[in-house]
Each structure stands twice: as structure tokens, then as C-alpha cells.
XYZ file of C-alpha atoms in Angstrom:
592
model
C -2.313 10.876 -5.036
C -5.161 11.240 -7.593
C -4.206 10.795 -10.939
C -7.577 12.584 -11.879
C -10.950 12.712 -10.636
C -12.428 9.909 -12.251
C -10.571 7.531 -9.777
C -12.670 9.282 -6.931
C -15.154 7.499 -5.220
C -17.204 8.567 -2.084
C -14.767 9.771 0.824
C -15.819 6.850 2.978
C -14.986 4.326 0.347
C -11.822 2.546 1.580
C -10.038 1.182 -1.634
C -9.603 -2.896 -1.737
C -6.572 -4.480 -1.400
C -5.260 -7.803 -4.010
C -2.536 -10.275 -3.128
C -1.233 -11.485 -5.638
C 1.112 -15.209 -5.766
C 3.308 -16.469 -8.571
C 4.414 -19.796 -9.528
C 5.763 -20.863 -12.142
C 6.686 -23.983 -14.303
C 8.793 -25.041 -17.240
C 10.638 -22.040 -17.222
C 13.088 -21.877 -19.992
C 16.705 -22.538 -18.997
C 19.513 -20.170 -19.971
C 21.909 -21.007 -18.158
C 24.814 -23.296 -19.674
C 25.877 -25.287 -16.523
C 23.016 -24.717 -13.936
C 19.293 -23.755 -14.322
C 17.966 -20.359 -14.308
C 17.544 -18.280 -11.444
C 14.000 -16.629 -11.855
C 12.945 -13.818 -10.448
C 9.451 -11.942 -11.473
C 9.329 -8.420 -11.687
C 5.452 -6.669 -11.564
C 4.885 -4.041 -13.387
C 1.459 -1.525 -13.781
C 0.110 1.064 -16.349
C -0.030 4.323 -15.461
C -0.711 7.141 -17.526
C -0.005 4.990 -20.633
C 3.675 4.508 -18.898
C 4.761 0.801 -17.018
C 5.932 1.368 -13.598
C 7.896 -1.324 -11.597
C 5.741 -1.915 -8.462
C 7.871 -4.615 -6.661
C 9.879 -7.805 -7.661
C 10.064 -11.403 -6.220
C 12.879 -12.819 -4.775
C 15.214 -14.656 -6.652
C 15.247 -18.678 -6.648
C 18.314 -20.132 -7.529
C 18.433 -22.889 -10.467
C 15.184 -23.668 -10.402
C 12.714 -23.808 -13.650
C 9.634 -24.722 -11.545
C 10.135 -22.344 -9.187
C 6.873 -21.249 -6.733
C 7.918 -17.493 -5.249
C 7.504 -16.749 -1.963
C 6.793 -13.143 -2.357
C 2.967 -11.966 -2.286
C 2.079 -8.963 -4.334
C -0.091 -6.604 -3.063
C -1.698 -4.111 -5.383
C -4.837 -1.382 -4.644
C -8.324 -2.635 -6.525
C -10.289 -0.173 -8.104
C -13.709 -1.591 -9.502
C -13.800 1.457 -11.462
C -10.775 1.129 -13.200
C -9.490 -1.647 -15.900
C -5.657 -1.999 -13.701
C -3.486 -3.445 -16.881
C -0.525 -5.923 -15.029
C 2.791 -6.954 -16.515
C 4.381 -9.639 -14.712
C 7.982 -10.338 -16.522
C 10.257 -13.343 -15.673
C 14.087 -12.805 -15.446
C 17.074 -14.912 -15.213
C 19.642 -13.334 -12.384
C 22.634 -13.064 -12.537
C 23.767 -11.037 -9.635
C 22.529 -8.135 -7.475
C 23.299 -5.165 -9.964
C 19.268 -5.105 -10.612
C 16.614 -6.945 -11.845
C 15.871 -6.427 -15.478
C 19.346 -5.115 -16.771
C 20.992 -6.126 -19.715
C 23.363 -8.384 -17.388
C 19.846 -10.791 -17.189
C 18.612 -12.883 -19.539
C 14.460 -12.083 -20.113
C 12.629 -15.595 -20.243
C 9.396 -13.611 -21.262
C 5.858 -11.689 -19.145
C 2.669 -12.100 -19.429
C -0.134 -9.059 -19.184
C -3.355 -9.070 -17.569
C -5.810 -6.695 -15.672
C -6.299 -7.070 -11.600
C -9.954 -7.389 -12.755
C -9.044 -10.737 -14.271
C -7.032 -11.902 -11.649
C -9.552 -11.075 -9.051
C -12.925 -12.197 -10.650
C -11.878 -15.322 -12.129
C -13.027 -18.851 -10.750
C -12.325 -22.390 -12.713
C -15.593 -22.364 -14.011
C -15.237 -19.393 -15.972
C -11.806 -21.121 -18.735
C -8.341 -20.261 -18.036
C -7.255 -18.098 -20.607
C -3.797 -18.468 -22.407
C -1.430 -15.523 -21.796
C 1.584 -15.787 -24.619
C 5.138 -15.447 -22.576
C 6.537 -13.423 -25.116
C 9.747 -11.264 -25.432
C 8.440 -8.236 -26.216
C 11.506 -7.500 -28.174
C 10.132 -9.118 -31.894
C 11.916 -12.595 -31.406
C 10.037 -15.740 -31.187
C 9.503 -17.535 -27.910
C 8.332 -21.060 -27.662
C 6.821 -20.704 -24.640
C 3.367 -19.190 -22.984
C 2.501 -18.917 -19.743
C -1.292 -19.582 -18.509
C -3.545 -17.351 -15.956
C -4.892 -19.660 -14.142
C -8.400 -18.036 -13.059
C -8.013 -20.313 -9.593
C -8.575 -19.517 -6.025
C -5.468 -22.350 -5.209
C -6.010 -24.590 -7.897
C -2.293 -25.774 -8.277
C -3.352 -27.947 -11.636
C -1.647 -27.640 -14.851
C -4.047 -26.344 -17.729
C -3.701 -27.272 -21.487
C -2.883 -24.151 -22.997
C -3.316 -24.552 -26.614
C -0.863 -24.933 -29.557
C -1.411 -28.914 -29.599
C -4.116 -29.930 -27.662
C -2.148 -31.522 -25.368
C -2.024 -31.695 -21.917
C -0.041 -28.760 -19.514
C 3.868 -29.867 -19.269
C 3.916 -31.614 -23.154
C 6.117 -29.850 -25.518
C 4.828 -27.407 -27.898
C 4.485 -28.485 -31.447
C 7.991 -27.373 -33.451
C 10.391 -27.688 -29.943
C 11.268 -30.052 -27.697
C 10.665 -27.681 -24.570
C 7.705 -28.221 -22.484
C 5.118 -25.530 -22.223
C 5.801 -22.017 -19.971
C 3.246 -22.041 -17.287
C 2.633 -19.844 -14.249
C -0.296 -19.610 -12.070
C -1.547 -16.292 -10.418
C -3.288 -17.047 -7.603
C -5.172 -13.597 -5.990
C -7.167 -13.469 -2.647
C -8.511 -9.778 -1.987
C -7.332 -8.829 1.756
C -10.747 -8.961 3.920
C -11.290 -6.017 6.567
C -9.752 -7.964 9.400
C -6.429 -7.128 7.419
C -3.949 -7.142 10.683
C -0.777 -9.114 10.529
C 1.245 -11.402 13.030
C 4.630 -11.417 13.558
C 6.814 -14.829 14.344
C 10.162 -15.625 14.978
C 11.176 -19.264 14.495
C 14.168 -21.623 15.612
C 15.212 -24.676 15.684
C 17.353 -27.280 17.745
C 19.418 -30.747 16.475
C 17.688 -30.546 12.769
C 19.228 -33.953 11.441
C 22.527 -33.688 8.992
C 22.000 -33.706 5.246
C 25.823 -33.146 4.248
C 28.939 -35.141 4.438
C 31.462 -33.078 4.863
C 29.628 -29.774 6.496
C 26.223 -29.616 8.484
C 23.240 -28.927 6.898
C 21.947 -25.623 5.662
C 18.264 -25.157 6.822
C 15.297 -22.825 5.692
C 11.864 -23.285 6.870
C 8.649 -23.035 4.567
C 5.006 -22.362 5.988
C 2.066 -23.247 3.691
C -1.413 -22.841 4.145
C -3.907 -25.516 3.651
C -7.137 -24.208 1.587
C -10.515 -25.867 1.797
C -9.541 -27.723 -1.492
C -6.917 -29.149 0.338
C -4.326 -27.339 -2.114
C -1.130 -25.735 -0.494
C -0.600 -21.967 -0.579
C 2.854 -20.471 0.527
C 2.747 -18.228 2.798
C 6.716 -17.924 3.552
C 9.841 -18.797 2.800
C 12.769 -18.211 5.837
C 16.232 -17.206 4.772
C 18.952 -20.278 4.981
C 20.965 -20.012 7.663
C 24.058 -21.685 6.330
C 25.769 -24.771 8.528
C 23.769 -25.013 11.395
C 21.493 -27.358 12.911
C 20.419 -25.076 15.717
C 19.293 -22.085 13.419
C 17.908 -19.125 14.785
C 15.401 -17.246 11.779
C 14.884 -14.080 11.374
C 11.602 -12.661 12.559
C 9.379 -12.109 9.370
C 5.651 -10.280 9.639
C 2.853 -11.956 7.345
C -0.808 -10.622 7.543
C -3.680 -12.846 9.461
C -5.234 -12.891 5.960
C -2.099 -14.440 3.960
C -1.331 -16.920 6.796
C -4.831 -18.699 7.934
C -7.192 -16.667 5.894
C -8.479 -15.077 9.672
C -9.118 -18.621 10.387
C -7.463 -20.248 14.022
C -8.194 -23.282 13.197
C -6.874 -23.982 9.668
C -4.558 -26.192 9.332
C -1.034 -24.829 8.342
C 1.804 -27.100 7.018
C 5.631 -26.502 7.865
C 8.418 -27.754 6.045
C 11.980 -27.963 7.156
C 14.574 -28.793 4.227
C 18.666 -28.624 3.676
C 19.196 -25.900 1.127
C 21.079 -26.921 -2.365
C 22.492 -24.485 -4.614
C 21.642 -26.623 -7.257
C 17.559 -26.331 -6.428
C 17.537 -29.951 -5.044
C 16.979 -29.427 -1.346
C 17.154 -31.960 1.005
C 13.733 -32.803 3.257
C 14.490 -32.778 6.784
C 10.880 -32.689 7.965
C 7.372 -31.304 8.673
C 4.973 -30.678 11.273
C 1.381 -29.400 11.071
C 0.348 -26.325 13.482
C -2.591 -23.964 13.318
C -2.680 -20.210 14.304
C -4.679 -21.098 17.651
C -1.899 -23.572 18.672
C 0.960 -20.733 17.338
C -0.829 -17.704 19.924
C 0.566 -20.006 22.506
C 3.698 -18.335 22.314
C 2.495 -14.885 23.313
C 4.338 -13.248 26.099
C 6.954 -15.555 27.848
C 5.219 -18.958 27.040
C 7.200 -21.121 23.774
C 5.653 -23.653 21.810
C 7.312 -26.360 19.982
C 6.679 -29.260 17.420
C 8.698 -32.249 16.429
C 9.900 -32.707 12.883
C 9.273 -35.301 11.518
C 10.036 -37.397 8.436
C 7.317 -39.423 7.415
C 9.700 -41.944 5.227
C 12.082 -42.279 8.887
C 8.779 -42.971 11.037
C 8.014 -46.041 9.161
C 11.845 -47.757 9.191
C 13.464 -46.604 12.106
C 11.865 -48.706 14.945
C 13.211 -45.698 17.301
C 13.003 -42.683 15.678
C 11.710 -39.610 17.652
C 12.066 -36.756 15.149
C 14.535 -35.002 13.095
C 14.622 -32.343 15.028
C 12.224 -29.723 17.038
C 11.274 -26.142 16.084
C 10.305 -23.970 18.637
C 8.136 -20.677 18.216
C 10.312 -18.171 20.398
C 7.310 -15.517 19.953
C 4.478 -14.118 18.662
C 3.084 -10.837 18.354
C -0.073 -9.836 16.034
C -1.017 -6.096 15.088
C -4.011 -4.961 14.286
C -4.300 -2.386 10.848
C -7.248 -0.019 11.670
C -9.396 1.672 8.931
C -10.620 4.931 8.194
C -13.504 4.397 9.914
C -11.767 2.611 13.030
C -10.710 5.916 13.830
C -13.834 7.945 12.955
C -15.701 5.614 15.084
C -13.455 6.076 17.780
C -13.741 9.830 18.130
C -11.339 11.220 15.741
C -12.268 14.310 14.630
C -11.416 16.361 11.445
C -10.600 19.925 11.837
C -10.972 21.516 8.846
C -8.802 24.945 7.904
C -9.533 26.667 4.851
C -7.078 29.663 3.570
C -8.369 31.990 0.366
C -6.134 33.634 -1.617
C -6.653 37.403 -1.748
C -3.642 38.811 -3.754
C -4.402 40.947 -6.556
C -4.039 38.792 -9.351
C -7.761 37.436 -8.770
C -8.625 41.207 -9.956
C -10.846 44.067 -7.933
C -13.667 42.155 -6.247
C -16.009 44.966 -7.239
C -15.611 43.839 -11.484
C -17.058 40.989 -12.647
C -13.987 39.751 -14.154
C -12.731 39.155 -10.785
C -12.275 35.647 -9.217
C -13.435 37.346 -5.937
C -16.926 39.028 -7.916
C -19.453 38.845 -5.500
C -22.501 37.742 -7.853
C -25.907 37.765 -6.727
C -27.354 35.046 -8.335
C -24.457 32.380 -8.852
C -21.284 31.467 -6.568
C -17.740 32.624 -7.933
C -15.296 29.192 -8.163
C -13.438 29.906 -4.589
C -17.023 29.685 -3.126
C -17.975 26.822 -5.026
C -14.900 25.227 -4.062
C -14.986 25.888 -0.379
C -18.963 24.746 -0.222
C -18.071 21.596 -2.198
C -15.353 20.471 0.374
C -16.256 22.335 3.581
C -19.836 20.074 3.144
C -17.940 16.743 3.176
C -15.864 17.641 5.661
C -18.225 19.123 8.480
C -19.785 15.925 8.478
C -16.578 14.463 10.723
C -15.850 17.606 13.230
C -19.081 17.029 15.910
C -18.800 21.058 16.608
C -19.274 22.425 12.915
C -16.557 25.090 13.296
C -13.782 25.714 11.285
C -11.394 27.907 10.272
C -10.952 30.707 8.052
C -7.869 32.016 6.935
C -6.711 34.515 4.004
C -3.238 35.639 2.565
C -2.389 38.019 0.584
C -3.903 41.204 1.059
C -3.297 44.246 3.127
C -5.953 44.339 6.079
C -7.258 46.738 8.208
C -6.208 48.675 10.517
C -2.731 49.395 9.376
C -3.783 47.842 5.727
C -0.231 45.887 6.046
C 0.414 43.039 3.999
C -0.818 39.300 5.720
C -0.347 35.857 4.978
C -2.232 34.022 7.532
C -4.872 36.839 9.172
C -8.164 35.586 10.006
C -10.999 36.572 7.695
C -12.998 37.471 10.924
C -10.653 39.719 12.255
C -10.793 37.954 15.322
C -7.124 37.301 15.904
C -8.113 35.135 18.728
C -10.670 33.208 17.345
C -10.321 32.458 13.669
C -13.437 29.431 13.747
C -16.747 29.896 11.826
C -19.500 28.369 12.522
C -20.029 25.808 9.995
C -19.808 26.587 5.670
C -22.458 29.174 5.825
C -20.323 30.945 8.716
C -17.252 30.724 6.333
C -19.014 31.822 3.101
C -20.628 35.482 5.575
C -17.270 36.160 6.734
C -15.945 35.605 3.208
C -18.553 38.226 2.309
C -17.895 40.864 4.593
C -14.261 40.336 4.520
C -13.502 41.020 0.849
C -15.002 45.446 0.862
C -12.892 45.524 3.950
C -9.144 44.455 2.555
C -7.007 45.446 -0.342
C -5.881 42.236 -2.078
C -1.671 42.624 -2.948
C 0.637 39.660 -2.541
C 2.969 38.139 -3.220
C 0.890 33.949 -2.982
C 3.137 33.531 -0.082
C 1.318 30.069 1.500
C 4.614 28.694 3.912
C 2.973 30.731 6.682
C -0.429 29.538 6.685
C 0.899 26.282 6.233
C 3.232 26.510 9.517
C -0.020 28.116 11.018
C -2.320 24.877 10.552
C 1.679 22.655 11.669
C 1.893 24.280 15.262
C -1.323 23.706 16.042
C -1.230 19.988 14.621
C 2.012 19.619 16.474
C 0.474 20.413 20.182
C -2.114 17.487 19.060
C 0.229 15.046 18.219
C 1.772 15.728 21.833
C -1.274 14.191 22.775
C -0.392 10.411 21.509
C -3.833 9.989 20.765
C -5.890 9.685 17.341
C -8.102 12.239 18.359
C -7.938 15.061 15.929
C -6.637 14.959 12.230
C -6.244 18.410 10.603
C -7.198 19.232 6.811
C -6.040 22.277 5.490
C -7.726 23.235 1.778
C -5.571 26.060 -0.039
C -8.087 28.237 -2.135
C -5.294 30.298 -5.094
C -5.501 31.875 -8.648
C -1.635 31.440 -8.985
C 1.644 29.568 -8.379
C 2.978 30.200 -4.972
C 5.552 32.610 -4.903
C 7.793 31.323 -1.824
C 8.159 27.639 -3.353
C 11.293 26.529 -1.044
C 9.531 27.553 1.966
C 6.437 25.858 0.909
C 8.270 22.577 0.314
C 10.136 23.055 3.947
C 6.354 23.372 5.330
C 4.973 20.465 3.618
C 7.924 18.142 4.587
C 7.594 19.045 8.082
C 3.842 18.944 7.940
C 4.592 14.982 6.447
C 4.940 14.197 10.086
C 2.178 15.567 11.672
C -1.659 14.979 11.733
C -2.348 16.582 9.159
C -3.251 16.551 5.096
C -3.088 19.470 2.959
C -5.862 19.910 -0.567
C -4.648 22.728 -3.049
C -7.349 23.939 -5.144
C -6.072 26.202 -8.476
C -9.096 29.121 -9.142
C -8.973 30.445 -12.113
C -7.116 29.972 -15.973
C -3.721 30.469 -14.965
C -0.885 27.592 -15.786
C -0.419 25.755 -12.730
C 2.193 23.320 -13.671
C 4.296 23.955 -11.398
C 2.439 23.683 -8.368
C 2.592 19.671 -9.521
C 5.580 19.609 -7.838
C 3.827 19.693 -4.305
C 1.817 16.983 -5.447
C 4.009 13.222 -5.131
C 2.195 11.990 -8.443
C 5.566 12.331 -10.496
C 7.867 12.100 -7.397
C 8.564 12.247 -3.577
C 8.586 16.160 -2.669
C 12.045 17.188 -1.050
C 12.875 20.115 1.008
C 15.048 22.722 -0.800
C 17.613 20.923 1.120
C 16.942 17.159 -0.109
C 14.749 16.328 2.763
C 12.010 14.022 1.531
C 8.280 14.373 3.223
C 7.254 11.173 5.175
C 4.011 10.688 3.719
C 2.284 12.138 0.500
C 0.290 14.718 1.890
C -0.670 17.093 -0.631
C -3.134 17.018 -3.238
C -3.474 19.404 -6.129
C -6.040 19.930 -8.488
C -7.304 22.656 -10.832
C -10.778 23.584 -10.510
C -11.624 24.123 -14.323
C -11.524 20.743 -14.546
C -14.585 20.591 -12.211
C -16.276 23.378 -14.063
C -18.719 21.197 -15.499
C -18.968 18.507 -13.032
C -21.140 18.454 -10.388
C -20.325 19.918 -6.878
C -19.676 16.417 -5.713
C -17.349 15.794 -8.261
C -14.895 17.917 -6.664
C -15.081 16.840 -3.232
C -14.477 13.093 -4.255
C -11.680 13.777 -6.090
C -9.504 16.111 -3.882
C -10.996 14.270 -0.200
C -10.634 10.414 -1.672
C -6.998 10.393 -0.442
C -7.597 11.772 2.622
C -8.667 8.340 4.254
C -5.216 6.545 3.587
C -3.531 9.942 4.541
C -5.340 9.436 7.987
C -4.383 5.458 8.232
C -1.163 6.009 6.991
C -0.162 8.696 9.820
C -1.845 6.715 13.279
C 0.255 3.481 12.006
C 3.165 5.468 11.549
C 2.773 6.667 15.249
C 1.345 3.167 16.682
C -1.642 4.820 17.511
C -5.290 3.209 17.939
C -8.096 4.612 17.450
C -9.824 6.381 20.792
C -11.138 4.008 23.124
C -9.661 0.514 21.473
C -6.987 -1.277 23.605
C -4.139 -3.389 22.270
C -5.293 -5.963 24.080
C -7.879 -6.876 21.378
C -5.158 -8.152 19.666
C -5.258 -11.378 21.806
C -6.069 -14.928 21.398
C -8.976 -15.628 19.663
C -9.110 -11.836 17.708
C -9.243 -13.046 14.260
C -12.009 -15.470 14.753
C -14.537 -15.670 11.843
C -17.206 -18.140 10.992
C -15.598 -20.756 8.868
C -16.593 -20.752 5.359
């Protein structure tokens, strides 16, 4: 969620996407009778703090290594995104970045720079530095590049990429960043690879083979795309089915050319070449369904001695199966609507409607905060429900005709039809609701919360992305039934449905951060964690001053990836789009 509203854009603004790939060379070696085994770690600023967002893999004994790992981070034009990458040396699976490894130095740079950089524009040093006040011989370049693989003099000499520095006999630190934002047809493929008869690298054992795919870019440079695990002593391996977007893989392009590599894997770094063949994506989507495809590999060097060599070996794609990742506005387009709840608090904290003090004053000439607050969101939102109706709850007060206390009663009074037509409908029945009801308590908002559930649940019965439910919380106060609130949410994580708390008034909300995932996954009083992040919290003072818009961006600019999120965690398309797009010839673009 939010960290604040200045991150909010407009609610149709669907965030960008970054991948990020690492290489690196000249690493500094630590170890006494092998070479290091690097491993980057990725780290972002938030809030002044560094947060780990994801680590490499680890190479083993390898100073040059090039990772097959691809980060992925959110872009925000809005925002300067400060990036820490920092290189380890492993030394077992305890955890990356202990004292047990040995630091060979990081690098920091924005995702601006990354992203916006071309050749043209310099390559700027980046020091790899310990952070820690000790000296390190060693920097590491940004390479600006869009697959560049060069090696760029980086100062301290004048020399050339890969001569030592001045003082030490170590070669320059390098690594390149390479970024590529993810374009909108951002689905991913999914292969599983074997092979049969790979020749034998190893005396006394057969060999160990891994495969590697690379993509080749329009500057003919080679991009990794990824690295198979090794499946030890085997010459008939069997891979593990990996998942790598369209994007990553062929750029959305069928026809680029795509380079696999077949080696015998050394625990010393030096792997043995086996062989290659060259493929594209159109020749891969063969293998859909029950049809295989399969390429000799080959070793150039054998082709030219042995008078009859075949291959060294055949790989065989056993299947493929591509998914498409919708948008936001995938399923908007296709009909899904969102049903928008709203629930006011009426306990008597707020103070008697009839005083101006009170958060419920009716004034004649400017909106109290729960009004602006509802107008502000219930505008945005009416724009995506095609019959303008939504509905109005309260909680809270003692209603008529028994005047017993309610936590989910319509502010209608029409128990069987709690749906206004459109804001203005909500704001009259606000109106003529408040002279009518004696506000109370306790902020009891489990019920409503249920309420908004059960009726999200019979949707979801439906398997269809047809209706996504938005329930805005309207209170002066911190809820009083906490555990049941955090029961509600986590069962709410699995249904259609996103929930926005607005706090009205001066009061310390503090702890109703705890519904909100910024500082941590929300758990049921009984450890249960919610599936998705589904609750967003913000206090409406800080919107005093802003204008109505303000508001609305902030608390609605999650609700897209809420929406995304939940239809890929059921499999479900938008309304009216068939799997079957996903077929040969889907991710066909003009070439560039």
C-alpha cells in the first residue's frame, strides 16, 4: 500500500514495471583455494530505511560471473527510487549477507538511471565500496546500455575496463545493469526442456548438464534469459519446468532469434561446452498440446573435424504453455464492474450532529469531512458500476424503531434494499438519516465488513471477473473489536473485494496502521496471514488542504493491482476473452 499520497497518480494509471540484469566482472576473490561464489542482493529505500527486495542466485567460483536472475522492480516517474545492489561471497545457505559471507562491495543508483540511460548519454562510475570505512580497490560501473556487453574505462588511470587500478595489482570491479521496462503485452510462457545422449565430458562419471537460453538483441549482443538447474550425472536430463515472461525471452518478438547453450557443469566455474542450437519462439509454440519439437546440438569445433559427426546430442521441448497477465483495464473493458459500499461511522464520539463541533454538523454552506470524503471517492468510483447505485451502510448508533444498537443497518432504512442512487442519493439519505438515529457505539466494523464478504463470496461462486467489490470505511476512532476486524479482513483477502479506511477527525489513529500491510502482513488473531494486501488506511487531515482529488488518488491508486492481483490468483479472464488468445502467433508485434 500507499506510503502517502504523493505516490498517487490517476486511478487508471497502471504503474510500470523494470527488469533489471546483473553481470559482473573482476570480482574480487576471497576465497583461499577456489574463487568466490557471488551472489547480489537488491536492496531499495523506503522511508529513509533499505529493504531487501530479492537476491540472485549464487554462482559458484566464478569472478566474472553473469546472474541469471532478472529483477523486477515497480517504476514510478514521480518518484527518485534510490537502488542498492551489494555483492556477496557465499558460503553456505544460512543467508545471504550474514557475517558467515565475505562483502566484496554495492553500488547505489536510482531506477530512473537505470531506466533512462542510453550509451550516448556517459556511463557513470559507481565506487564498489564497503560501506563499512575500509578501503576497496575496486568500483563497479553502470553501464547506461540497453545490452551493450562492452567494458567501460572507469576512471582512476585512464586506462581501459579490465587494467588494474593504479596502487594494486587487481583489475578493475565492473558490473553492468542492463534494464528493459516490461511492455503491456507482459504475459509469460512456460517450457519444460530435456535432453537425450548429450556427449560425455568426464572420465570417470557422466557429465553433469545445465542448459542456458540467451536472447539475441538487434545489436547482436546476448541477453540471458535463463539458466536450468544441473542435473548431476546424466546424459538424458529431464529440467525442471521454469516460467519466463514473453517480454524477457523474445522481447514479444516470434521471430527473434534465441541462442541455447548446453554445457557440463564444473564446480570449479570451468564448464565444459557440449553444444548449441538456435530456435525462435515461433519454432518453440510448436510444442503446444501433444506435438514435441527438437534440435540437434551441436559443437561447432566437432562439425569441422569429425567427417561423421551428427550432433552431441538432441534437446527436445516436451511442452509449452504461455499465459496471458491482464490489466486493470482488461477487466474493465471486459465488463467488470465495481460495486461500491460505503459504511459511516455514527457512534457518539463524532459529537451531537445538531453542534457544530460535531464531525456529523450538518452545515449549510460547506461539507463536514465524512461528506467530503464520501463525494471525493464515491465520484471516482461511480464511473466503473454502469447502474450508479451503491450502498449505504452505518454502524454505530441506535436506530429507529426499537433505537437498538446497529453495526451494519442501512442508512435508508430499507433493510431490503440498502443501494442509493448514485453520490447525491448517498449524501440525501446521509441527511435524513442522521435527526432520525442516536449515535452510541462501540466502532464495531467486523460486521459490516462480513456484510460486504457474503455478498462478495456468492460472486466469486460465479468464476467470472464480473464484479469487484470496494468497501470505503468512513470513522472518527480506532475500531473497538480489532481481532474480529483482522479475522474479517483475512477472510475478505480471498474474495473480490478491497477495503479503503478513511480516519475523520483529530483523533490518534496509529493503531488502525496495523490493518494496513505497509509495516507488515496482517494476521488473524490466530496467526492467519491475509492473501493479498487489501486494506488501505489513511487519515483525512492530511487531505485537509489538498484538493478533493487528492484524496481519491491516494486511497483508489491501489485498487487497480488489488483487482489484477485477485482474477490471477483465481485464473480468471476478463469477461468475454478466451484462453485461446493465448495461441500461436499472440505476441506478435511489428519488429522494431
Amino acid at each position: 500500500t500507499l506510503a502517502g499520497h504523493e505516490r498517487a497518480q490517476a486511478p487508471l494509471a497502471v504503474l510500470s514495471k523494470v527488469e533489471l540484469r546483473v553481470s559482473c566482472k573482476h570480482l574480487l576473490d576471497r576465497d583461499t583455494l577456489n574463487k568466490s561464489d557471488p551472489c547480489v542482493l537488491l536492496l531499495m529505500q523506503t522511508q529513509g530505511q533499505w529493504m531487501e527486495v530479492d537476491r540472485s542466485e549464487v554462482i559458484k567460483s566464478n569472478l566474472n560471473p553473469v546472474f541469471a536472475k532478472i529483477f523486477t522492480v515497480d517504476y514510478y516517474f514521480e518518484e527518485v527510487q534510490k537502488l542498492r545492489f551489494e555483492v556477496y561471497d557465499s558460503h553456505g545457505q544460512a543467508g545471504l549477507g550474514t557475517h558467515d559471507d565475505d562483502f566484496l562491495g554495492g553500488m547505489e543508483c536510482t531506477v530512473g538511471q537505470v531506466s533512462l540511460g542510453t550509451p550516448a548519454q556517459g556511463h557513470p562510475v559507481m565506487v564498489l565500496e564497503s560501506w563499512d570505512g575500509t578501503r576497496r580497490d575496486t568500483q563497479m560501473a553502470l553501464d547506461w546500455g540497453t545490452g551493450a556487453a562492452s567494458n567501460w574505462d572507469i576512471g582512476g588511470g585512464g586506462g581501459q575496463g579490465g587494467k588494474a587500478m593504479p596502487g594494486t595489482e587487481h583489475p578493475m570491479a565492473t558490473s553492468q545493469i542492463i534494464s528493459e521496462e516490461i511492455s503491456g503485452n507482459n504475459g509469460y510462457v512456460e517450457l519444460a526442456f530435456r535432453a537425450k545422449k548429450l556427449d560425455d565430458k568426464d572420465l570417470f562419471s557422466k557429465s553433469d548438464p545445465f542448459l542456458e537460453i540467451y536472447r539475441i538483441d538487434d545489436d547482436r549482443s546476448e541477453q540471458l534469459v535463463y539458466r536450468t538447474e544441473v542435473v548431476k550425472n546424466n546424459l538424458s536430463p529431464i529440467w525442471e519446468p521454469f516460467k519466463v515472461s514473453l517480454n524477457s525471452l523474445c522481447s514479444c518478438e516470434e521471430k527473434r532469434k534465441l541462442r541455447c547453450v548446453v554445457w557440463d557443469y564444473d564446480s570449479r566455474g570451468k564448464h565444459d561446452f557440449i553444444g548449441e542450437f538456435f530456435t525462435t519462439f515461433e519454432e518453440m509454440q510448436k510444442a503446444m498440446g501433444e506435438n514435441k519439437v527438437q534440435w540437434d546440438c551441436m559443437n561447432p569445433k566437432y562439425k569441422i573435424k569429425k567427417r561423421n559427426y551428427k550432433n552431441s546430442g538432441v534437446v527436445v521441448l516436451l511442452d509449452l504453455k504461455i499465459h496471458r497477465v491482464y490489466s486493470f483495464l482488461d477487466y474493465i473493458m471486459g465488463g467488470c464492474q465495481i460495486h461500491f459500499t460505503v459504511a459511516i461511522d455514527f457512534t457518539a464520539s463524532n459529537g451531537d450532529p445538531r453542534n457544530s463541533c460535531s464531525l456529523h454538523y450538518i452545515n449549510p454552506y460547506q461539507p463536514n469531512e465524512y461528506l467530503k470524503a464520501l463525494v471525493a471517492v464515491g465520484e471516482i468510483c461511480q464511473d466503473y458500476d454502469s447502474d450508479k447505485k451503491f450502498s449505504a451502510l452505518g454502524f454505530g448508533a441506535r436506530i429507529p424503531p426499537k433505537y437498538e444498537v446497529s453495526h451494519d443497518f442501512a442508512i435508508n432504512f430499507n433493510p431490503d434494499n440498502d443501494e442509493c442512487e448514485g453520490i447525491q442519493g448517498v449524501v440525501e439519505s446521509y441527511q435524513s438519516c442522521l435527526p432520525k438515529i442516536q449515535l452510541y457505539g462501540p466502532t464495531n466494523v467486523a460486521p459490516i465488513i462480513s456484510k460486504v464478504a457474503r455478498v462478495a463470496a456468492d460472486e466469486e461462486r460465479t468464476k467470472e471477473a464480473s464484479q469487484y467489490f470496494i468497501l470505503l470505511i468512513l470513522t472518527d476512532g480506532v475500531v473497538t473489536d480489532m481481532a474480529d476486524t483482522r479475522e474479517a479482513i483475512v477472510r475478505a483477502s480471498y474474495l473480490p473485494m478491497s477495503i479503503i479506511i478513511v480516519g475523520v477527525g483529530n483523533a490518534d489513529f496509529t493503531d488502525m496502521q496495523i490493518l494496513d500491510g505497509d509495516d507488515g502482513v496482517l494476521r488473524s488473531p490466530k496467526g492467519e496471514p491475509v492473501l493479498r494486501d487489501i486494506v488501505q488506511f489513511v487519515p483525512f487531515r492530511e487531505f485537509k488542504n489538498a484538493s478533493p482529488t487528492a484524496l481519491a488518488k491516494c486511497v483508489l491508486a491501489e485498487v487497480p493491482k488489488q483487482v489484477v492481483e485477485y482474477y490471477s490468483y483465481k485464473a480468471f479472464p476478463p469477461t468475454g476473452w478466451v484462453e485461446a488468445l493465448a495461441a500461436p502467433g499472440c505476441c506478435r508485434v511489428p519488429s522494431r
